[in-house]
Coordinates of C-alpha atoms in Angstrom, one line a residue:
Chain I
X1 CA 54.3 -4.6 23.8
X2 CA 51.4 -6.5 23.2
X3 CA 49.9 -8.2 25.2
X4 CA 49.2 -12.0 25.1
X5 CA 46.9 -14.2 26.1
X6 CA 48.7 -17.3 28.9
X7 CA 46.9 -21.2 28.5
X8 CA 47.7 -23.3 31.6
X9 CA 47.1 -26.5 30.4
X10 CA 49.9 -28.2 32.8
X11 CA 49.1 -28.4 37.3
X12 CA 50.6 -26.6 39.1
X13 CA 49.9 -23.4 41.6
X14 CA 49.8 -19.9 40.4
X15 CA 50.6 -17.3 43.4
X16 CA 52.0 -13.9 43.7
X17 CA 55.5 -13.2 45.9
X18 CA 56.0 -9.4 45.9
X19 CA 55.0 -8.1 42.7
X20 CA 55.2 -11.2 40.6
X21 CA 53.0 -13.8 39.3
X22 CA 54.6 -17.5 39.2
X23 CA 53.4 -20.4 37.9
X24 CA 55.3 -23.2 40.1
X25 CA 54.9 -27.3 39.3
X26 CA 57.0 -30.1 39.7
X27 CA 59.1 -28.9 35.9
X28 CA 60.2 -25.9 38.1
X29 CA 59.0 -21.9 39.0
X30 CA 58.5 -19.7 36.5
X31 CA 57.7 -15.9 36.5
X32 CA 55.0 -14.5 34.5
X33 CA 55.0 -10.8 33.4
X34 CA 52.1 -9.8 34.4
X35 CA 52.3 -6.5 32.5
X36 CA 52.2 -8.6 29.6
X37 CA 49.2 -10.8 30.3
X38 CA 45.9 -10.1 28.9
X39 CA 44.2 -13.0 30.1
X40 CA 44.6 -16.4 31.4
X41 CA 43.0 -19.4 30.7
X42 CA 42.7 -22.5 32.8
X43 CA 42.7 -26.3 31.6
X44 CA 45.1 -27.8 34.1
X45 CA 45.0 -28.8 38.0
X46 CA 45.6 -25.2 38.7
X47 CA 45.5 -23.9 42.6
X48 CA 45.7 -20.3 42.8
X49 CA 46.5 -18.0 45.9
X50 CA 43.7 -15.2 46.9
X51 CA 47.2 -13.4 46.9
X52 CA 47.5 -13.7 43.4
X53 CA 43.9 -12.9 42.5
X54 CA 44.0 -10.0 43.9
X55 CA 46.8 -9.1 42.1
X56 CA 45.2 -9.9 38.7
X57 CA 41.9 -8.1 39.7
X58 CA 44.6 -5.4 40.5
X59 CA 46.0 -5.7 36.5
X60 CA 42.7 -6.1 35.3
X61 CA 43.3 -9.8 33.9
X62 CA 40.2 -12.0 33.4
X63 CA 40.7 -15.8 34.5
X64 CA 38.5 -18.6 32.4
X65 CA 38.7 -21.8 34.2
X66 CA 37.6 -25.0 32.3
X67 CA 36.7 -28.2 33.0
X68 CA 38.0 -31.6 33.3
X69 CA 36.6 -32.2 29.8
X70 CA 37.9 -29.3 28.1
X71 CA 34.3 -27.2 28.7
X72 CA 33.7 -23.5 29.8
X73 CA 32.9 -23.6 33.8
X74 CA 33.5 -20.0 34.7
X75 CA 35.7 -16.7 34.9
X76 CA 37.3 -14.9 37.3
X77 CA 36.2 -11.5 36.5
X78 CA 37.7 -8.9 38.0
X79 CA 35.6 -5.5 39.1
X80 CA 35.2 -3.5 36.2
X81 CA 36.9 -0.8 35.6
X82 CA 35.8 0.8 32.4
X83 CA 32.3 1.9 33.1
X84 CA 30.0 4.5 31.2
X85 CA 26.8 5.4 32.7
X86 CA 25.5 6.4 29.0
X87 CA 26.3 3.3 27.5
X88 CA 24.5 1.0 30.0
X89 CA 21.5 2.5 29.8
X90 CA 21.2 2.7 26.2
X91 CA 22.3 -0.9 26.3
X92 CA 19.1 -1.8 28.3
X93 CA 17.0 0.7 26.2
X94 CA 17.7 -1.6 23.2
X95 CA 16.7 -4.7 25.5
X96 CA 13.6 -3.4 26.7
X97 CA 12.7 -1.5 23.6
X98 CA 11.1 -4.6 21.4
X99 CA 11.6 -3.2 18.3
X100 CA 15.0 -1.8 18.7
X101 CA 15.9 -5.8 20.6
X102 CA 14.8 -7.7 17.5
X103 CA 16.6 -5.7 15.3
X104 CA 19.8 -6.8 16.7
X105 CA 18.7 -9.8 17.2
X106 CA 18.0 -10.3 13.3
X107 CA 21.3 -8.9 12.9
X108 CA 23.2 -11.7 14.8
X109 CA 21.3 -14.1 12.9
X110 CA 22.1 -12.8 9.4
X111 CA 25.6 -12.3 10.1
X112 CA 25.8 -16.0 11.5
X113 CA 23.9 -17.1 8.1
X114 CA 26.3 -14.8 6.2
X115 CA 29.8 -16.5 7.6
X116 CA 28.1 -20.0 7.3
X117 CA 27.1 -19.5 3.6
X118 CA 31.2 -18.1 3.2
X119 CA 32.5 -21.2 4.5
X120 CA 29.8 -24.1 2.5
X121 CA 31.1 -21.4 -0.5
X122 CA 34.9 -22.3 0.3
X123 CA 34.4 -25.8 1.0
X124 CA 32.3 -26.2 -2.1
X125 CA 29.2 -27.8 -0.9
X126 CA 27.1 -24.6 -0.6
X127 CA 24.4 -26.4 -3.3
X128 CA 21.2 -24.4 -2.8
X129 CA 22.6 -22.9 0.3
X130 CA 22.0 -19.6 -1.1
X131 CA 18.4 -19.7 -2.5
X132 CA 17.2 -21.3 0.7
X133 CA 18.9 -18.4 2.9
X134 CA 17.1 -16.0 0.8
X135 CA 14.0 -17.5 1.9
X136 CA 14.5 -17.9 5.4
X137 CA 15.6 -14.2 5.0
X138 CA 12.2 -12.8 4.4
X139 CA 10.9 -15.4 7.6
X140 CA 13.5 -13.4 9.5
X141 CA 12.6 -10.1 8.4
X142 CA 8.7 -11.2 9.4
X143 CA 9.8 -12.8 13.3
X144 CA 8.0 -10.4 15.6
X145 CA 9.7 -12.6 18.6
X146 CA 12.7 -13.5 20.0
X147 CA 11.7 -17.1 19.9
X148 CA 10.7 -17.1 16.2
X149 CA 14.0 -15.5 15.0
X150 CA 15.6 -18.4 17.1
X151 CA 13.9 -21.1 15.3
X152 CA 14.6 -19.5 11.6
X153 CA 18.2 -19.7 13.7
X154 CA 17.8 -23.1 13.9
X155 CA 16.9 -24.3 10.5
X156 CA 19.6 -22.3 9.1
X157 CA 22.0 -24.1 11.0
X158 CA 20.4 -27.1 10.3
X159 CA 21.2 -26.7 6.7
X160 CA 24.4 -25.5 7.3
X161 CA 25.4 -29.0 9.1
X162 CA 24.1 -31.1 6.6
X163 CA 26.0 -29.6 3.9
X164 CA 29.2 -28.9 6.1
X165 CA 29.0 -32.9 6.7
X166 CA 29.6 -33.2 3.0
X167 CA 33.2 -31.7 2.9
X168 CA 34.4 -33.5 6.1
X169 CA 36.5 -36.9 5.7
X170 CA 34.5 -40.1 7.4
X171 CA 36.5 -40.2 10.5
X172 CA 35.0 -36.5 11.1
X173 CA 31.5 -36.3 9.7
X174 CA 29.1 -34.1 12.6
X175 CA 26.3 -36.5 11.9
X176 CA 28.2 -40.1 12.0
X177 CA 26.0 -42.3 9.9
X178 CA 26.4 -45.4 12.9
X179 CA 24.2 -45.8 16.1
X180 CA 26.5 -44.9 18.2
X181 CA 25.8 -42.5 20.8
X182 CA 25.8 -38.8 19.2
X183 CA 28.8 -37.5 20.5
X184 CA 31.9 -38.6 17.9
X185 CA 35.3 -36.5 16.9
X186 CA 33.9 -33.4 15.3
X187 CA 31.6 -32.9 18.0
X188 CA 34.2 -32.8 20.7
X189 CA 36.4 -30.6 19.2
X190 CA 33.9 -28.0 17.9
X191 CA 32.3 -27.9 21.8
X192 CA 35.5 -27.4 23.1
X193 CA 36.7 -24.8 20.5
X194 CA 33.3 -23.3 21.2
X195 CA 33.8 -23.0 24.8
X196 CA 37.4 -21.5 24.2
X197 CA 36.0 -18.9 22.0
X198 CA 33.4 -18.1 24.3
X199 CA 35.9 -17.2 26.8
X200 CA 37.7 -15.3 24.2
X201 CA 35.1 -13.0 23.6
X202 CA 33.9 -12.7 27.2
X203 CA 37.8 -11.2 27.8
X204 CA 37.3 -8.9 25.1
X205 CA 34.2 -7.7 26.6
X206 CA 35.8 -7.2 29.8
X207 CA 37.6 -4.6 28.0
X208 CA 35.0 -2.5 26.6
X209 CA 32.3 -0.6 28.2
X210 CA 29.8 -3.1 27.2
X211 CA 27.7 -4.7 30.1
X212 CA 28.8 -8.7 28.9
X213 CA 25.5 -10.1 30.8
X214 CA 22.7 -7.4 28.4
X215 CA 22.2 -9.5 25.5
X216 CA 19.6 -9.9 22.7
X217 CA 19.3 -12.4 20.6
X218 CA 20.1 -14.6 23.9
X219 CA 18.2 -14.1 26.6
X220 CA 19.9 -12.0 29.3
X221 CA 20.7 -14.4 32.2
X222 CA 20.1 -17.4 30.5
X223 CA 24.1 -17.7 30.7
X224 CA 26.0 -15.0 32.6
X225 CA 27.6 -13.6 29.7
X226 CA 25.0 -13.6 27.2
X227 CA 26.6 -10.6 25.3
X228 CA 29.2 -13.1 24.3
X229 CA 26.7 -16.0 23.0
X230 CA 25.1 -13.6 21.0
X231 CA 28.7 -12.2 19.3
X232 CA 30.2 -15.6 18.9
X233 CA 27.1 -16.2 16.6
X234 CA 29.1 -14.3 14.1
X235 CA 32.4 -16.0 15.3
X236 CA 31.7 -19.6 15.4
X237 CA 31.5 -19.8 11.9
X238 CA 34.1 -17.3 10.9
X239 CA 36.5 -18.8 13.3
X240 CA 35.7 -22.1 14.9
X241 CA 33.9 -23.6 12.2
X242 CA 37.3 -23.0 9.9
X243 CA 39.6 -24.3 12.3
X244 CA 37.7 -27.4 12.8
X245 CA 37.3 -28.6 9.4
X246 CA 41.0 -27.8 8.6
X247 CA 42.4 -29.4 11.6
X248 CA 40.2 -32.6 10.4
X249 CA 41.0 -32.3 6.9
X250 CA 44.2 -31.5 6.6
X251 CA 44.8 -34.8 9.3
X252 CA 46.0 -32.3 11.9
X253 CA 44.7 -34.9 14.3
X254 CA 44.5 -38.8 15.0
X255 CA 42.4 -41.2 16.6
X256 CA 45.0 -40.7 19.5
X257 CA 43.9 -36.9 20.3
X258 CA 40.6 -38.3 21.2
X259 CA 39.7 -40.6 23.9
X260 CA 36.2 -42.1 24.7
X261 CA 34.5 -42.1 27.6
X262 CA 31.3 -43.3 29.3
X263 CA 29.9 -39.5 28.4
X264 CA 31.0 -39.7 24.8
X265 CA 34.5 -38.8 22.8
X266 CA 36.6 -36.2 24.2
X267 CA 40.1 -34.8 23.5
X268 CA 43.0 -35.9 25.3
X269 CA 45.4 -33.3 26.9
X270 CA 47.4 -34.4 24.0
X271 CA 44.4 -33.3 21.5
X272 CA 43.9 -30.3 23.8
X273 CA 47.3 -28.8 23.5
X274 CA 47.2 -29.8 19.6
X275 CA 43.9 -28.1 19.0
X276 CA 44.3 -24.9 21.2
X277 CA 48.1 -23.8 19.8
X278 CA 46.3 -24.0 16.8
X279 CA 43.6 -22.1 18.3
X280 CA 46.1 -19.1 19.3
X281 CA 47.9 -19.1 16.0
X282 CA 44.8 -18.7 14.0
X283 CA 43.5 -15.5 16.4
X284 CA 47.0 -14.1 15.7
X285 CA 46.6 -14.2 11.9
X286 CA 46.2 -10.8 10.8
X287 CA 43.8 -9.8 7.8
X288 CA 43.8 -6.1 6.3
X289 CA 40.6 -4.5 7.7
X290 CA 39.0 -2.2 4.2
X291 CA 37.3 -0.4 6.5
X292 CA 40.3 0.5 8.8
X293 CA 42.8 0.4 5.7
X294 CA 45.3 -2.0 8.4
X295 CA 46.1 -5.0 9.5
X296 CA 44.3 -6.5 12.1
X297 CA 44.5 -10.1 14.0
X298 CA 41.0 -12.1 14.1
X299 CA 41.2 -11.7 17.5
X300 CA 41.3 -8.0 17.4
X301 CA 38.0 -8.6 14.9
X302 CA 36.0 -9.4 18.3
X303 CA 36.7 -6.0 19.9
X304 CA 35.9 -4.5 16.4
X305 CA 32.3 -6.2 16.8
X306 CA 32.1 -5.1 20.2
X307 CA 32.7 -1.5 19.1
X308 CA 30.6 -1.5 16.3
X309 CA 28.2 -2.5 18.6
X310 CA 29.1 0.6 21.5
X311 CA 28.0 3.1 18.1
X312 CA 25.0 1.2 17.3
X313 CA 24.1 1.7 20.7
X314 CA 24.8 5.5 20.5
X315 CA 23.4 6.0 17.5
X316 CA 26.2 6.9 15.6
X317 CA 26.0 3.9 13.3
X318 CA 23.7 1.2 12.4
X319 CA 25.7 -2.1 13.5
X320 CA 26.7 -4.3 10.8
X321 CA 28.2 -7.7 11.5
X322 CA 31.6 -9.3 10.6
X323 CA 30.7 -11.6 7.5
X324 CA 34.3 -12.8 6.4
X325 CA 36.1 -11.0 3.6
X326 CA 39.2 -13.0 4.5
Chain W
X1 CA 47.3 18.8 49.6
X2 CA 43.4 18.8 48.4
X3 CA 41.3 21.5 47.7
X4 CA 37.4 20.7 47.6
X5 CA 36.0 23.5 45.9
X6 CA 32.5 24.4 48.0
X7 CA 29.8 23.4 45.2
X8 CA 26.8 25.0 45.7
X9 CA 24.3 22.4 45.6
X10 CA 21.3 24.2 43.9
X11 CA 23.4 24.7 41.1
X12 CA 24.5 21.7 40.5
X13 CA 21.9 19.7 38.8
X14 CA 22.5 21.9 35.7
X15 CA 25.5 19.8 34.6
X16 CA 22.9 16.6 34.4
X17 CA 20.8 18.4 32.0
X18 CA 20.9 17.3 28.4
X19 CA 20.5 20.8 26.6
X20 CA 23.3 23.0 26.8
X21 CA 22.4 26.8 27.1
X22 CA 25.1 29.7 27.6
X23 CA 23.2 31.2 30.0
X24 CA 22.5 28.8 32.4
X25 CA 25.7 27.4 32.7
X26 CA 27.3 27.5 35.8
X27 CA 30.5 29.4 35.0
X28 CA 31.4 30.3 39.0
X29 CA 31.8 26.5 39.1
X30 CA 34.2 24.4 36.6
X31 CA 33.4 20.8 36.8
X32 CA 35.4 19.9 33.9
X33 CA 38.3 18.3 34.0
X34 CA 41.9 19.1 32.1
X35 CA 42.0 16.0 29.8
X36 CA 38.5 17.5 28.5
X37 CA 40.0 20.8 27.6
X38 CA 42.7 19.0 26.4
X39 CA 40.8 16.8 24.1
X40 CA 39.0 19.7 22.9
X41 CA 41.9 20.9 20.8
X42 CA 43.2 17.6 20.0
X43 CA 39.6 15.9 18.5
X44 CA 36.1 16.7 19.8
X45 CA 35.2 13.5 19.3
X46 CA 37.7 11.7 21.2
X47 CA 36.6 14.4 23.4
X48 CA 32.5 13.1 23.5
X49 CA 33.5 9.6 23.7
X50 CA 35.7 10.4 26.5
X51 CA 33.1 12.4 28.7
X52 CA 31.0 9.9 28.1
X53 CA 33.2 7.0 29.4
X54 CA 34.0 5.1 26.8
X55 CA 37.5 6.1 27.0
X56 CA 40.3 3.9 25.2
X57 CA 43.0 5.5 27.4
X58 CA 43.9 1.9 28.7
X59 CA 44.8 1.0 25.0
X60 CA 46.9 3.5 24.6
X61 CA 50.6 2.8 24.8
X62 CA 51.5 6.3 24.6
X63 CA 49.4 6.8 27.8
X64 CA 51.8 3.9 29.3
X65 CA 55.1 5.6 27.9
X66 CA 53.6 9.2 29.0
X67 CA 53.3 7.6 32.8
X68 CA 56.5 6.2 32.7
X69 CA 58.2 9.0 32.0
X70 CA 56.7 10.9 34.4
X71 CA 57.0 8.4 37.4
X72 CA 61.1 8.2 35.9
X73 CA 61.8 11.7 35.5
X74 CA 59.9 13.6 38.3
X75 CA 60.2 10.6 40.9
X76 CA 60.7 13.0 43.6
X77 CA 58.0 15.9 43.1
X78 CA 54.4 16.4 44.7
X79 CA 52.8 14.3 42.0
X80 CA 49.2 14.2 41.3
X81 CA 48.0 17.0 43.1
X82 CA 43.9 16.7 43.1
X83 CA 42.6 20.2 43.3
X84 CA 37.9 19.9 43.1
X85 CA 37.9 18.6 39.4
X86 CA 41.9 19.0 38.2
X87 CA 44.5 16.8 38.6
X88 CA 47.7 18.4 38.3
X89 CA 51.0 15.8 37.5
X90 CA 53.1 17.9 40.0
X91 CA 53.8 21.0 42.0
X92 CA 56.2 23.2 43.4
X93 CA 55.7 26.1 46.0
X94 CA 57.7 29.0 45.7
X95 CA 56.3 32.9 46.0
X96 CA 53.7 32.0 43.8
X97 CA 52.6 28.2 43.4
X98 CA 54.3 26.6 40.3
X99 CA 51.8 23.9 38.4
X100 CA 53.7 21.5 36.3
X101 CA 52.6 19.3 33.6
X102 CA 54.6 16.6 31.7
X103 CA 54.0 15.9 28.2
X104 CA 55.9 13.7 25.6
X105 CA 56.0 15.9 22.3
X106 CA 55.3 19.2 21.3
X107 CA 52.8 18.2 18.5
X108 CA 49.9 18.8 20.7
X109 CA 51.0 22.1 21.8
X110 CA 48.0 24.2 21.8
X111 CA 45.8 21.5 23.8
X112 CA 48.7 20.9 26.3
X113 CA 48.7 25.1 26.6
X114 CA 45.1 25.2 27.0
X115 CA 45.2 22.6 29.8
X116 CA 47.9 24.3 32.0
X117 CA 45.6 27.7 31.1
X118 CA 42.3 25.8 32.8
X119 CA 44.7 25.0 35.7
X120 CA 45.4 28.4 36.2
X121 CA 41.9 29.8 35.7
X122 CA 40.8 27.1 38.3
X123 CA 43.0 27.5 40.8
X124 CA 42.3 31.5 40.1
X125 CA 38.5 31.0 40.7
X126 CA 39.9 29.6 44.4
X127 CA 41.7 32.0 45.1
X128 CA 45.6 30.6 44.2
X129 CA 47.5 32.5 42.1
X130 CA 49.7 30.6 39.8
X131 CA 51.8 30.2 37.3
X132 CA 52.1 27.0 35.0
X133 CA 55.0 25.1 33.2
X134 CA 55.2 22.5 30.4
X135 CA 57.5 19.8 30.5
X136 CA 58.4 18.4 27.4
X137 CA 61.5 15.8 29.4
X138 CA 62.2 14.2 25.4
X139 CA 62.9 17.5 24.2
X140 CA 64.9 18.7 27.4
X141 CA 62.4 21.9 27.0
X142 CA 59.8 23.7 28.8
X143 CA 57.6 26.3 28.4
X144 CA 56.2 28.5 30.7
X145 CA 52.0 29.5 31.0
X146 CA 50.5 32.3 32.2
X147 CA 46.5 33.4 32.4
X148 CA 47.5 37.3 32.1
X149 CA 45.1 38.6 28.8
X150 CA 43.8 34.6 28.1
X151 CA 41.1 34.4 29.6
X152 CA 38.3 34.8 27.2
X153 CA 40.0 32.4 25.6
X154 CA 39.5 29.8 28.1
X155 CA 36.3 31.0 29.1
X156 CA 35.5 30.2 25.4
X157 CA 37.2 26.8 25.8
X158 CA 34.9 25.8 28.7
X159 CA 31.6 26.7 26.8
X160 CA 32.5 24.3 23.3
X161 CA 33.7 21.3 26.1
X162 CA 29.9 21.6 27.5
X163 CA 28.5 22.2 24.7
X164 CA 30.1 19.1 22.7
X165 CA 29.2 17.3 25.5
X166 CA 25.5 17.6 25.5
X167 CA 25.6 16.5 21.8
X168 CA 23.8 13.3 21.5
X169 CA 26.0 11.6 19.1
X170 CA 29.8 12.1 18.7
X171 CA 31.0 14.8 16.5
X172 CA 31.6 13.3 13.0
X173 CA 35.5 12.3 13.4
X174 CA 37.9 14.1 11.0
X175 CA 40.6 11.9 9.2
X176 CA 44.4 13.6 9.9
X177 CA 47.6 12.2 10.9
X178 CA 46.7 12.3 14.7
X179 CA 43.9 9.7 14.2
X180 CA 47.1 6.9 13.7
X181 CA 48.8 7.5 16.8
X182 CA 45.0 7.8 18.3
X183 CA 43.9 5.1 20.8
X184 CA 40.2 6.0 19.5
X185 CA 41.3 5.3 15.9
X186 CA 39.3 1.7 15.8
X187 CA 36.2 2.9 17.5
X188 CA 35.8 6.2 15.0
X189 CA 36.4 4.1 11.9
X190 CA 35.4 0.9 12.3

């Protein structure tokens, strides 16, 4: 009976009559179990009934509504309902605490190094990837502020594009070697898988104790949920980075998934639906956790990182992030 | 029906404090609740996590099968009976009041025993006299519980639920077979 996440990429109107969700459009009216939804997430021309957002709010089911070009414009996130005084506080203590808020801040970074270094590593272009990290290591270890562990941040990821670029086929290279505005393929589809990913973890925050808007290595506030920027650090490259360079080169997708616009290259509906069941499939791989001696889907992984997180909070245990075994 | 137990209010800032000491605590008031005392002989630190609020229960589909039944079976009894702190699934009033609990297996015994035993010292404290009975619908069984010579036992029970409760960190978790079936399992050994 688990449940599963529902992508509304057609229009159509999602209302409540008695105690059922439909999702009615001109294909016809179909019922949604909502004791089988998890979350919902919203591409399409979608009107929905206060009617039926009260009933989700009721269920507990997070809506993430996107835009017209595929990117992140908002949640419907209903009251919480798992609250602990105790955690909170702690949380804030390791925002306001200096010491204790660089820490995790490091942390996000390394882990974010760690996954980038796995994938240059599989793709075979990690050349001097490793010698370099160990450097910018030590500068990490040195940052005394949030805005120097965010430029070591930076040039990490820096190097991480320029070699990535080097195992991508021509049609998909990050940094197109033509003067043509910046935005090409790859660009468009890692934003948007961003933005979907983003979403993803915001719903697993949802269900956890953890306040999603306390962050650290992001500044709290400079998004709303700036607990979720600072865990899909660690995801991006474990999860999105992966998909993207296998969707381009394994020619998953065509010149016709993309269309261009005055704003730059974005994916068609077409390219959308491509990209985002391929999206779902990969969250519902499942890898055997060695710490938890079972399977688990990568999706689960998030709410693993966000509990991790709950006990370094507590004190139980230092928090140590994902880096991909699988 | 809802009893609220007259607190008295000087007392009651004791509970907040962080150090647990025997004799200070407020034993003429119990502000625990039965899933704690439950807890308590299932895993104390599902138990710590729990008091704390990080509770898992929603993850649980044994929680969802254990509401189920209990909606199925016992659709027509006094459900969820909210006496101060307790919560009792269901009720029946004959010369004495009967409490009734539904529970899904019997390998929890002791904790589900123990709960239906705080019941009964509660509702003692106010004044009800009781007796208790364990539903166990799977098994076609039940079990009845009484307070008569028990309760040191449950006085003793209340002391270790405050005092694992003012620990600062969880008890260390203790691998069995429960921890499979446990919606905590993830958190404890991730």
């Amino acid at each position: 009976m688990r449940k599963r996440s529902i992508t509304l990429l057609s229009d159509g109107t999602l209302f409540r009559r008695e105690n059922t969700l439909y999702f009615e459009n001109e294909r016809g009216r179909k019922p949604l179990a909502v004791e089988g939804i998890y979350d919902i997430y919203v591409y399409g021309h979608v009107s929905i009934t206060s009617q039926a957002l009260h009933f989700l709010a009721q269920k507990g089911i997070a809506v993430h509504f996107f835009n017209h070009y595929g990117y992140y414009d908002g949640s419907f996130y209903p009251r919480e309902s798992l609250n602990s005084g105790d955690l909170v506080i702690r949380q804030a203590e390791h925002y306001l605490d200096r010491e204790r808020r660089l820490e995790l801040a490091k942390l996000f970074v390394r882990g974010s190094a760690l996954n980038m270094e796995r994938n240059l590593r599989r793709w075979k272009v990690a050349d001097g990837f490793s010698e370099l990290l160990e450097e910018l290591f030590e500068e990490l270890e040195d940052a005394c502020k949030i805005t120097e562990v965010m430029n070591v941040e930076a040039r990490i990821r820096g190097e991480y594009y320029a070699r990535w670029d080097g195992h991508l086929p021509d049609r998909f290279k990050i940094v197109k070697r033509t003067r043509r505005p910046p935005e090409n393929e790859m660009n468009a589809l890692i934003s948007f898988l961003n933005s979907r990913l983003y979403a993803t973890i915001v719903s697993e925050l949802y269900n956890t104790q953890l306040v999603p808007t306390v962050s650290y290595l992001h500044e709290p506030g400079e998004r709303r949920f700036s607990l979720a920027l600072d865990l899909s650090e660690i995801f991006k490259p474990a999860i999105v980075d992966r998909l993207a360079t296998r969707l381009a080169t394994k020619r998953m997708l065509s010149k016709g998934h993309f269309r261009e616009e005055l704003n730059g290259v974005l994916l068609t509906k077409e390219g959308m639906k491509k990209v985002l069941s391929e999206y779902e499939k990969e969250l519902a791989k499942s890898v055997k956790h060695p710490a938890l001696g079972r399977n688990v889907t990568k999706k689960r992984l998030i709410r693993l990182e966000a509990y991790k997180l709950i006990k370094h909070l507590v004190g139980i245990r230092g928090y140590e992030p994902l880096v991909a075994w699988f | 029906m809802n009893y609220t137990p007259n607190y008295n209010s000087s007392n009651h800032k004791i509970r907040y404090t962080n150090e647990y000491n025997p004799a200070t605590y407020p034993l003429d008031e119990l502000l625990i609740t039965g899933t704690e005392i439950n807890y308590l002989f299932i895993c104390p630190t599902k138990l710590w996590y729990f008091a704390k609020g990080i509770t898992m229960e929603q993850e649980s589909e044994w929680v969802d099968l254990g509401r189920f039944l209990h909606e199925q079976r016992y659709a027509n009894e006094e459900k969820e009976v909210q006496v101060g702190r307790i919560k009792i699934d269901f009720i029946r009033r004959g010369d004495v009041i009967e409490i009734h609990e539904v529970k899904l297996g019997r390998s929890m015994e002791k904790a589900h025993e123990m709960q239906a035993l705080y019941y009964l010292y509660y509702l003692k404290r106010l004044g009800i006299k009781a007796k208790a009975v364990l539903h166990y619908p799977k098994l076609n069984e039940t079990k009845e519980v009484t307070l008569d010579g028990r309760e040191n036992e449950i006085k003793a029970a209340i002391e270790d639920v405050e005092r694992i409760k003012s620990l600062p960190v969880p008890p260390k978790p203790v691998k069995s077979k429960k921890c499979l079936k446990c919606a905590y399992y993830e958190l404890c050994w991730i």
